[in-house]
mmCIF file of C-alpha atoms in Angstrom:
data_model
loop_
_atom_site.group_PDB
_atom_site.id
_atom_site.type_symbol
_atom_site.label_atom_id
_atom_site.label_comp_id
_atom_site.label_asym_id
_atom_site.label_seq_id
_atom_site.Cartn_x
_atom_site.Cartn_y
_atom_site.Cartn_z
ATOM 1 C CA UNK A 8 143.816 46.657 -158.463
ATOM 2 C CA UNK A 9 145.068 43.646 -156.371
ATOM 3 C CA UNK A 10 144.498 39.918 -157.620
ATOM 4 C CA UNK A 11 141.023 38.718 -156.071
ATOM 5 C CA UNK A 12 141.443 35.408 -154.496
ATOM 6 C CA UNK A 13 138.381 33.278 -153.221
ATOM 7 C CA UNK A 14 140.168 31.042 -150.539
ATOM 8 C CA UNK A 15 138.437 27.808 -149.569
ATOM 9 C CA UNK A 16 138.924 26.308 -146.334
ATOM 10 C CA UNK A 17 140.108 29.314 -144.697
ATOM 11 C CA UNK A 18 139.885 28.430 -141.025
ATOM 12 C CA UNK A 19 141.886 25.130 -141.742
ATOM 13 C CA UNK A 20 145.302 24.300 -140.958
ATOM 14 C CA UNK A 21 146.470 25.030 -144.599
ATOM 15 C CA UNK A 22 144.075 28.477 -145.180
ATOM 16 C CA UNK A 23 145.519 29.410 -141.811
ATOM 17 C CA UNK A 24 148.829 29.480 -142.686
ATOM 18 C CA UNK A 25 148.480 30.772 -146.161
ATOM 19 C CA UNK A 26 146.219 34.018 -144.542
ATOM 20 C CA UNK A 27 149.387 34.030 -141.982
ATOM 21 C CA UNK A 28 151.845 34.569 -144.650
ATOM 22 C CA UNK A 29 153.791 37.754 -144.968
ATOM 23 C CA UNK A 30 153.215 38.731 -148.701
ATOM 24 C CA UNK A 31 149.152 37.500 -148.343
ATOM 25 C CA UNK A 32 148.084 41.257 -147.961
ATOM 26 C CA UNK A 33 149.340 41.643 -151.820
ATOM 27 C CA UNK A 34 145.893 40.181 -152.945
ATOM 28 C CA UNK A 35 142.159 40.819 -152.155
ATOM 29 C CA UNK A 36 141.248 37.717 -150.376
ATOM 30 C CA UNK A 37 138.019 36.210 -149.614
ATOM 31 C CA UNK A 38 138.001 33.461 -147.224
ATOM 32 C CA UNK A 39 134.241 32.422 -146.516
ATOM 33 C CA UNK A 40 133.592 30.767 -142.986
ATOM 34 C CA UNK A 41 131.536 27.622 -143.197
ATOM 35 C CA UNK A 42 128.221 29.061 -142.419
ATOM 36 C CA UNK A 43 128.725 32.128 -144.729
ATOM 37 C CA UNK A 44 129.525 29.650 -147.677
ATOM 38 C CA UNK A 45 128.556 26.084 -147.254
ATOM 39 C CA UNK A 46 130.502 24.022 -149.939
ATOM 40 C CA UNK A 47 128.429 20.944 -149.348
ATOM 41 C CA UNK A 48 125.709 23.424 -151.550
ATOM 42 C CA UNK A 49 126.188 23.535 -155.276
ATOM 43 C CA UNK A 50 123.336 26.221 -155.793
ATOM 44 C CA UNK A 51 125.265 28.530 -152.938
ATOM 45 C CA UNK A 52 128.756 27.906 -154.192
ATOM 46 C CA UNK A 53 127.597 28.896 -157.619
ATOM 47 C CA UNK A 54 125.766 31.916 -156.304
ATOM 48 C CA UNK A 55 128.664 33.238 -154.655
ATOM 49 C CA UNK A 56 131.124 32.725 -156.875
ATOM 50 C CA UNK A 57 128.838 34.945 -159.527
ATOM 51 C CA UNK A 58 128.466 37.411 -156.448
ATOM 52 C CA UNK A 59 132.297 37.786 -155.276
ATOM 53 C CA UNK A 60 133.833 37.145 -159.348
ATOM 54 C CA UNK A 61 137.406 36.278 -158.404
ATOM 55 C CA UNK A 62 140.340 36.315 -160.523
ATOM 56 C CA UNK A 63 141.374 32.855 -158.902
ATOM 57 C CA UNK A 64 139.774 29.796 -157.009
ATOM 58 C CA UNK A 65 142.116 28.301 -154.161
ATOM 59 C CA UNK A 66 140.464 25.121 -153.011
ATOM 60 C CA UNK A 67 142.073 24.115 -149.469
ATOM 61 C CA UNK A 68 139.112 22.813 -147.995
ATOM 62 C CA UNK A 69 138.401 19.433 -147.277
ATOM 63 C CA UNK A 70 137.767 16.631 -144.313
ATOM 64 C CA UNK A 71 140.919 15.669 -143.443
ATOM 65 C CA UNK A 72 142.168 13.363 -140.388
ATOM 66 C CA UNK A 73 144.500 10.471 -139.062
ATOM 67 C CA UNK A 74 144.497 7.113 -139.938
ATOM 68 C CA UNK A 75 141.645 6.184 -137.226
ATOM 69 C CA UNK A 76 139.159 8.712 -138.528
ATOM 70 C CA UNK A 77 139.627 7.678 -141.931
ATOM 71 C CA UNK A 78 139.192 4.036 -140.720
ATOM 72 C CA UNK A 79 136.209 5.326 -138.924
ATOM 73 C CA UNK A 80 134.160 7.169 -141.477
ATOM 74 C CA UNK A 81 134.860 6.479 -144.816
ATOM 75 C CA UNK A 82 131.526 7.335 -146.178
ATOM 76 C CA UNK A 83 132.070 11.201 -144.400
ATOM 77 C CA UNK A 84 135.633 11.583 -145.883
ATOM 78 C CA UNK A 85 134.422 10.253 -149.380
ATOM 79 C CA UNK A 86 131.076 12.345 -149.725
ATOM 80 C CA UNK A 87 132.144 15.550 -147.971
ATOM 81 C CA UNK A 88 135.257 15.766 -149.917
ATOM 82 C CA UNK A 89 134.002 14.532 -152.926
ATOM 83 C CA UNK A 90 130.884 16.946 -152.837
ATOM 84 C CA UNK A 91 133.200 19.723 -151.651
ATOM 85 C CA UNK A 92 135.341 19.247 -154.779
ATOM 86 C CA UNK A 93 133.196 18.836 -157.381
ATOM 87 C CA UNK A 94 130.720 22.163 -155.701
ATOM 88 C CA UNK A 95 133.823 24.402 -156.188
ATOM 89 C CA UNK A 96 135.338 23.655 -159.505
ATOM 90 C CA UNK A 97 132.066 23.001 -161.679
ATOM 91 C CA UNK A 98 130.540 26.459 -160.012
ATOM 92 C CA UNK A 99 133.766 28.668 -160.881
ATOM 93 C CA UNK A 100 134.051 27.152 -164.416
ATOM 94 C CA UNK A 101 129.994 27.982 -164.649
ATOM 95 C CA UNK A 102 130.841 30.884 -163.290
ATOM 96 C CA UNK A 103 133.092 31.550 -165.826
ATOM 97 C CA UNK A 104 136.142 32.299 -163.277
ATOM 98 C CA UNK A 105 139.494 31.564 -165.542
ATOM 99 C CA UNK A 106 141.689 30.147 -163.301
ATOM 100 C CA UNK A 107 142.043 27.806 -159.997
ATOM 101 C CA UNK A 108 144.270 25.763 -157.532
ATOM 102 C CA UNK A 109 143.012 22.687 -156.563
ATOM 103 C CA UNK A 110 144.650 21.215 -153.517
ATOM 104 C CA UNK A 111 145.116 17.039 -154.015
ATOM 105 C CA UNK A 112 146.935 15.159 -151.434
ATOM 106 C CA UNK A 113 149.345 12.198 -151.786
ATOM 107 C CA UNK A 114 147.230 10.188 -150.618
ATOM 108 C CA UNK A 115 145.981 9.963 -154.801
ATOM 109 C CA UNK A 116 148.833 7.698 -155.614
ATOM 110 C CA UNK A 117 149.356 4.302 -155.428
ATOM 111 C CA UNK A 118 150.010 2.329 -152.066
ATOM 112 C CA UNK A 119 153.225 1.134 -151.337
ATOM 113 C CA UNK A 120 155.386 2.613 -154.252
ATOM 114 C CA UNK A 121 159.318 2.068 -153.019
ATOM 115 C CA UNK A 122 160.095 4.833 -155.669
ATOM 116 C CA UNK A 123 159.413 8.783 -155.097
ATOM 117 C CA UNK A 124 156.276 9.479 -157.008
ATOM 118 C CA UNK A 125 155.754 11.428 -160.296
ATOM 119 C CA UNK A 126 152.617 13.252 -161.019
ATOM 120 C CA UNK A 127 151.619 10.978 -163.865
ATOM 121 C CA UNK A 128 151.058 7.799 -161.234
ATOM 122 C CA UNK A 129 147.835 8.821 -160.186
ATOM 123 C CA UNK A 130 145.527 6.057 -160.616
ATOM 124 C CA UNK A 131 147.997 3.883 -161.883
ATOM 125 C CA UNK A 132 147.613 1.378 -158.927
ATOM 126 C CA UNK A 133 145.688 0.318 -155.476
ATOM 127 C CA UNK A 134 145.207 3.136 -153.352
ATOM 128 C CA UNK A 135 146.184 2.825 -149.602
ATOM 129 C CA UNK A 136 142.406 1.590 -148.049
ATOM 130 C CA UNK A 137 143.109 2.875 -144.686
ATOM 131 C CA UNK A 138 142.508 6.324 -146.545
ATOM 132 C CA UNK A 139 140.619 4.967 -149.859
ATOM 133 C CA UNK A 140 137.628 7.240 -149.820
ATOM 134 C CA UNK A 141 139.320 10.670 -148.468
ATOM 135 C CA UNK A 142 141.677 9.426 -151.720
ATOM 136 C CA UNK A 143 138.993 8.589 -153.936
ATOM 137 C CA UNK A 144 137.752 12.290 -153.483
ATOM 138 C CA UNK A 145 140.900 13.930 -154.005
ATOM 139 C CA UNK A 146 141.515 12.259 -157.767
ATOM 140 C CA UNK A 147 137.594 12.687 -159.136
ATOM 141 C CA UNK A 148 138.286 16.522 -158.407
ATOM 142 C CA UNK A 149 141.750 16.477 -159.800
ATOM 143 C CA UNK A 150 140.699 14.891 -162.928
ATOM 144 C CA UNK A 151 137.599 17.271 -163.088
ATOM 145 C CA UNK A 152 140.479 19.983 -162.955
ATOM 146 C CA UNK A 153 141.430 18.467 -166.106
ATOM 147 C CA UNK A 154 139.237 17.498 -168.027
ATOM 148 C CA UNK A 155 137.781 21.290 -168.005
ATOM 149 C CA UNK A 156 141.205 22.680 -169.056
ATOM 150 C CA UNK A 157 140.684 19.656 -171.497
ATOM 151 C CA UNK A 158 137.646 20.755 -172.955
ATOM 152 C CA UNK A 159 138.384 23.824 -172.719
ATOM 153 C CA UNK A 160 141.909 25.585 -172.606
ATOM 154 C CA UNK A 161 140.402 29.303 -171.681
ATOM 155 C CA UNK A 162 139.971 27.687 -168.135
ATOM 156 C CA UNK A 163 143.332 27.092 -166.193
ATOM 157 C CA UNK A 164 142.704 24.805 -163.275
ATOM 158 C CA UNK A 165 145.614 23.368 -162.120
ATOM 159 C CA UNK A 166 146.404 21.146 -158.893
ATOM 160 C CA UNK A 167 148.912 20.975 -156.699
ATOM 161 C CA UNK A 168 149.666 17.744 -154.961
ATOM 162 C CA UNK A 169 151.091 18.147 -151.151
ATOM 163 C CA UNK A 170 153.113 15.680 -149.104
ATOM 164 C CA UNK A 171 151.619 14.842 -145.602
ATOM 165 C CA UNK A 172 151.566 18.029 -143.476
ATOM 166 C CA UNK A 173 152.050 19.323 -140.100
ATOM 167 C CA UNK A 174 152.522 22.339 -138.499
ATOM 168 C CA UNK A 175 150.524 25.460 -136.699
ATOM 169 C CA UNK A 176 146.962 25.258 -136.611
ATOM 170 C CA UNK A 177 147.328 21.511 -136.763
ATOM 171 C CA UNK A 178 144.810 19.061 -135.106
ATOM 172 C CA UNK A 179 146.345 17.777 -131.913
ATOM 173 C CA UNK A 180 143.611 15.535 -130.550
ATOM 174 C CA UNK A 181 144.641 11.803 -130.894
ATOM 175 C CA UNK A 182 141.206 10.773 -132.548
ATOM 176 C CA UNK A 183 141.610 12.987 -135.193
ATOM 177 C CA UNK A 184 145.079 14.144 -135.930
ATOM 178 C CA UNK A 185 147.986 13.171 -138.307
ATOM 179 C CA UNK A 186 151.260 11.612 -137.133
ATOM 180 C CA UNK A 187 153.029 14.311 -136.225
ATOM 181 C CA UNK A 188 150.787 16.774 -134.286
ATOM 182 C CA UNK A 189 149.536 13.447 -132.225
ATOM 183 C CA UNK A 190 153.742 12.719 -131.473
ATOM 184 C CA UNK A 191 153.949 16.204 -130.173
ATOM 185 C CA UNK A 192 150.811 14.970 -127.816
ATOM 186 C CA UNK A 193 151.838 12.300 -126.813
ATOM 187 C CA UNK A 194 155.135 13.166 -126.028
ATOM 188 C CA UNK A 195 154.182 17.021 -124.682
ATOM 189 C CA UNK A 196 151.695 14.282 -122.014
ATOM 190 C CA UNK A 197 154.544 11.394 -121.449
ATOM 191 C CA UNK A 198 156.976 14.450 -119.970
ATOM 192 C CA UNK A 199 154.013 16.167 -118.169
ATOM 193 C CA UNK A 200 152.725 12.806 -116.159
ATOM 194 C CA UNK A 201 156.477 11.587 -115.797
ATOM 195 C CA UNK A 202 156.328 8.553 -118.203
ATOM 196 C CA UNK A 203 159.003 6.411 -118.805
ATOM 197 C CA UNK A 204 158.020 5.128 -122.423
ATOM 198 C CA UNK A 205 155.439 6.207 -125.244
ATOM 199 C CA UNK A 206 154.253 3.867 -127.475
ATOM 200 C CA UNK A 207 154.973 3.818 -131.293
ATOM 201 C CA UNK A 208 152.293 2.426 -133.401
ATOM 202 C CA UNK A 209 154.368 -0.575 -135.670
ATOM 203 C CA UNK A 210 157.846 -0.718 -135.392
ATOM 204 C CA UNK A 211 158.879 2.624 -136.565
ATOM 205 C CA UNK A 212 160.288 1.977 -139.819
ATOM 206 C CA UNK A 213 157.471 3.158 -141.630
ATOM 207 C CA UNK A 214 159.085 6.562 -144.019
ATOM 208 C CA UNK A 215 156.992 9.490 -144.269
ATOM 209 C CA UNK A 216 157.402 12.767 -146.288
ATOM 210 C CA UNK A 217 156.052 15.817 -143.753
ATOM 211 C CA UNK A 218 156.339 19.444 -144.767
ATOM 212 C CA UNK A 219 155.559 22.510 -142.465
ATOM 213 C CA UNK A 220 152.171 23.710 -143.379
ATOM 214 C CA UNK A 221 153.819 27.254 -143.870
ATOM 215 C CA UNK A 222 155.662 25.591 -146.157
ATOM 216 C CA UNK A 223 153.294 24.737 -148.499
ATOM 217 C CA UNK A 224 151.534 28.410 -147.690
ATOM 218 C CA UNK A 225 154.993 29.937 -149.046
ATOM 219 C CA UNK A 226 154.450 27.498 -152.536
ATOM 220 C CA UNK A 227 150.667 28.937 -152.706
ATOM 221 C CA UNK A 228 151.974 32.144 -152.866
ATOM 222 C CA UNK A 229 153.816 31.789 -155.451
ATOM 223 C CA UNK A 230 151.687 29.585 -157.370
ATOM 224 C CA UNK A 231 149.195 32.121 -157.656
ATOM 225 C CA UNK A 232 151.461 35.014 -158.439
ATOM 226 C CA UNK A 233 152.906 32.872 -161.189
ATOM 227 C CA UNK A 234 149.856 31.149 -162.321
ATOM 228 C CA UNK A 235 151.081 30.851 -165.962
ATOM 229 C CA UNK A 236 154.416 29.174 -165.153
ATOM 230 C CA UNK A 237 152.674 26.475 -162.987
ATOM 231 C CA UNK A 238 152.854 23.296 -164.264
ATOM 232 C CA UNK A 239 148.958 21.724 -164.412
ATOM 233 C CA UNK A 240 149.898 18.955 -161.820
ATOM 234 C CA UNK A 241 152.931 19.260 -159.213
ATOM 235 C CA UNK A 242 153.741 17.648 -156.258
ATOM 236 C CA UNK A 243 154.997 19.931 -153.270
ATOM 237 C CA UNK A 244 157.030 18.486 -151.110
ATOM 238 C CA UNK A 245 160.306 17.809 -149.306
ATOM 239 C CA UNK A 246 161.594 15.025 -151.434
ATOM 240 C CA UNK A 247 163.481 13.332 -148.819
ATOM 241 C CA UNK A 248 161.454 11.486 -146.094
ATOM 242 C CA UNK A 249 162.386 9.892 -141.895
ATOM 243 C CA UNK A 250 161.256 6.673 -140.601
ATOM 244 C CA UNK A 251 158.213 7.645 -137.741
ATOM 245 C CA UNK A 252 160.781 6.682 -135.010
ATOM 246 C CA UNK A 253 162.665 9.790 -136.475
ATOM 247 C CA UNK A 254 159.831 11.645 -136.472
ATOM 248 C CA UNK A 255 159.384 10.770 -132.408
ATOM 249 C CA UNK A 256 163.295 11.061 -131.585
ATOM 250 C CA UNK A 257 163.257 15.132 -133.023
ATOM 251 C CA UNK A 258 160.292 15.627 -131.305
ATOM 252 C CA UNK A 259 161.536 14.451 -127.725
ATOM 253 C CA UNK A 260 164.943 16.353 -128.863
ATOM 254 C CA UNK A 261 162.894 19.192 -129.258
ATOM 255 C CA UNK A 262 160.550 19.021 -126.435
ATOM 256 C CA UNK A 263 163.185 17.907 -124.040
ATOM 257 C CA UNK A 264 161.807 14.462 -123.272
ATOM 258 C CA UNK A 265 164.054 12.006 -122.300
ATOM 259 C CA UNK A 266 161.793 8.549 -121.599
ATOM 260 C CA UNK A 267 162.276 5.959 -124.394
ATOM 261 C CA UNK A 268 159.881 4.446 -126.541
ATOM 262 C CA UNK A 269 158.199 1.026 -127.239
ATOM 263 C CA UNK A 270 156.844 -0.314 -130.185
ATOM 264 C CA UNK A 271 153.297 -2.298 -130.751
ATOM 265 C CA UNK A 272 153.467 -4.410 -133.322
ATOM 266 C CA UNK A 273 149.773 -5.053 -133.459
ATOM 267 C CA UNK A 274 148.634 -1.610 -134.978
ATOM 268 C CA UNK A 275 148.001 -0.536 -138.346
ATOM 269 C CA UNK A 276 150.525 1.781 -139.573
ATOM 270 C CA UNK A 277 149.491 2.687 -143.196
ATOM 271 C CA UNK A 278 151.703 2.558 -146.250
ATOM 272 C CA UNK A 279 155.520 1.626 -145.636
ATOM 273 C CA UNK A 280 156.694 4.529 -148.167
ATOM 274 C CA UNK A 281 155.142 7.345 -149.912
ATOM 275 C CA UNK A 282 157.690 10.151 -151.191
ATOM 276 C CA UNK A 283 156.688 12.580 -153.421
ATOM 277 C CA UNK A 284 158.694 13.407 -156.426
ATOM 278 C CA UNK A 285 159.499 16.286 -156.459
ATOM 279 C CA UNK A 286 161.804 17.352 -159.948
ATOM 280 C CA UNK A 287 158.453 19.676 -161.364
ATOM 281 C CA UNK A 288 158.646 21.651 -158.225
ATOM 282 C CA UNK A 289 162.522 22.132 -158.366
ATOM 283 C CA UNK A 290 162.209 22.887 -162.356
ATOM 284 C CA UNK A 291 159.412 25.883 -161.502
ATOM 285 C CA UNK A 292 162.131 26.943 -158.773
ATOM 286 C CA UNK A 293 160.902 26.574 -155.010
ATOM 287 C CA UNK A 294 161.993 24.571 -152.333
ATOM 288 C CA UNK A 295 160.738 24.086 -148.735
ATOM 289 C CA UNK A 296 162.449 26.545 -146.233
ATOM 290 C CA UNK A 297 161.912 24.760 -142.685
ATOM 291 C CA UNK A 298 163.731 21.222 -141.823
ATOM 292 C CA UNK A 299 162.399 19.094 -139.406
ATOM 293 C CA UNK A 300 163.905 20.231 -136.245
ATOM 294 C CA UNK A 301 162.462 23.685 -136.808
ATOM 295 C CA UNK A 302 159.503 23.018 -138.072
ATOM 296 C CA UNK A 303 158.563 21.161 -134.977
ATOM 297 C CA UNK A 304 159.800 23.393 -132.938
ATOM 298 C CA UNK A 305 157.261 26.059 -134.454
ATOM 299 C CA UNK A 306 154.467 23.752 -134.068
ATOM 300 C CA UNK A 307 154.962 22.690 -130.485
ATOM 301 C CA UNK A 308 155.450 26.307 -129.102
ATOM 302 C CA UNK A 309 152.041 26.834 -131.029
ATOM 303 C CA UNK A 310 150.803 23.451 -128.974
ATOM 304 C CA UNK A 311 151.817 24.877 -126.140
ATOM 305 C CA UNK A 312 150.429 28.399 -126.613
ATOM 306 C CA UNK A 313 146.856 26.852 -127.835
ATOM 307 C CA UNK A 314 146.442 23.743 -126.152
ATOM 308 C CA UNK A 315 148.195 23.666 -123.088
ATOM 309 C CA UNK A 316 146.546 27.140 -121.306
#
């Protein structure tokens, strides 16, 4: 009998790539579109859960965006994900399902931490407001997660904590994507139209920490064929970061473009560092497989396959 996984947030950029990877056909999954399971619906959610009876609960759904999105609707990114979070992981523990990923984001720890961060600094500072409520979400579910196993030790529900993502099945439209998907716009359109310069929000120094979403997939995997071994919180990540006018220089390396690039001062441009630490992931064994170069690569011949028909 093959492992029965209920996946959450299936046609997302992260449930994407996990029912993309090659050893997925190992378990039974169940990945519910949004109008056969609506998460926003705690009386559904619990329904189907006592319906489908899972071995395992992998949460990867959630409103996600850019900067400007979360700038523009806080209350969405706060209720959906909150509601989202809290639907899943009280109706599988009612349910009386044993065991569950959560997926946090790094987003949950404090802003403008110089120092990679450990899994124990959640909540132990201001949280970045550009993203507060989308963050806000993220650590009520975690801490739901455990305060259950808390409680209650018979119920494993564990999270996992990525760095920022990018990669196929990203969201390439400037209003609501993340840094790197809207680079790969921007600089797929400055080489199309023949522009000389594309603009850099700030002045570039800004570090980020941004895995390939198949990446992350490939640490799913595992985490749910070695459930036991999984630490209860771990960050997954790169732990190493680039400076977003790194970020831009591989992607015109990549994409051929050879214009240069100019810097507005005036934007927002989010927290100077956050870097995951990453020694629990490294201790439980698994590293990220794709470095930058590649892993943009993969994403902008999906960009150009997708987008640009």
């Amino acid at each position: 009998m093959k492992l029965r996984v209920l996946l959450t947030g299936g046609s997302g950029m992260v449930g994407k790539n996990l029912l993309e990877h090659p050893a997925i056909g190992e378990f039974d999954v169940i990945a519910p579109q949004s109008n056969e399971l609506n998460l926003l619906d705690s009386r559904a959610v619990e329904a189907y859960l006592r319906e489908k009876s899972p071995d395992i609960v992998v949460h990867a759904a959630g409103r996600v965006g850019g900067i400007q999105a979360n700038m523009r609707e806080p209350v969405r990114f706060l209720m959906e994900n909150l509601d989202m979070g809290r639907n899943i992981v009280w109706a599988a523990h009612q349910a009386g399902v044993k065991r569950l990923i959560n997926l946090g984001s790094s987003c949950m720890y404090p802003r403008n931490y110089a120092e990679p961060l450990s899994e124990e600094m959640v909540l132990k500072g201001e949280l970045e407001p550009t993203n507060e409520g989308y963050a806000l979400a993220k650590v009520v579910t975690a801490r739901l997660c455990e305060y259950i196993m808390r409680e209650d030790a018979g119920y494993q529900y564990k999270t996992l904590i990525p760095c920022n993502l990018y990669g196929r099945h990203d969201k390439f439209d400037p209003s609501h994507s993340h840094l790197v998907p809207a680079i790969i716009h921007k600089v797929h359109q400055a080489k199309q139209s023949g522009q000389q310069a594309v603009e850099i929000w700030g002045d570039g120094t800004a570090q980020r920490e941004f895995m390939y979403a198949g990446d992350l997939a490939d640490a799913i995997v595992r985490a749910i064929k070695e459930f036991d071994t999984l630490p209860a919180s771990m960050n997954v990540g790169l732990g190493y970061d680039y400076t977003i006018n790194e970020y831009y220089q591989a992607a015109a390396e990549v994409m051929g473009y050879a214009g240069n690039f100019v810097h507005d001062l005036s934007k927002p441009v989010g927290m100077a560092r956050k870097l995951v630490n990453v020694t629990r992931q490294q201790t439980w064994g698994w590293t990220a497989r794709h470095d930058l170069r590649e892993g943009i690569e993969k994403t902008y011949n999906f960009y150009l396959k997708e987008y640009q028909q």
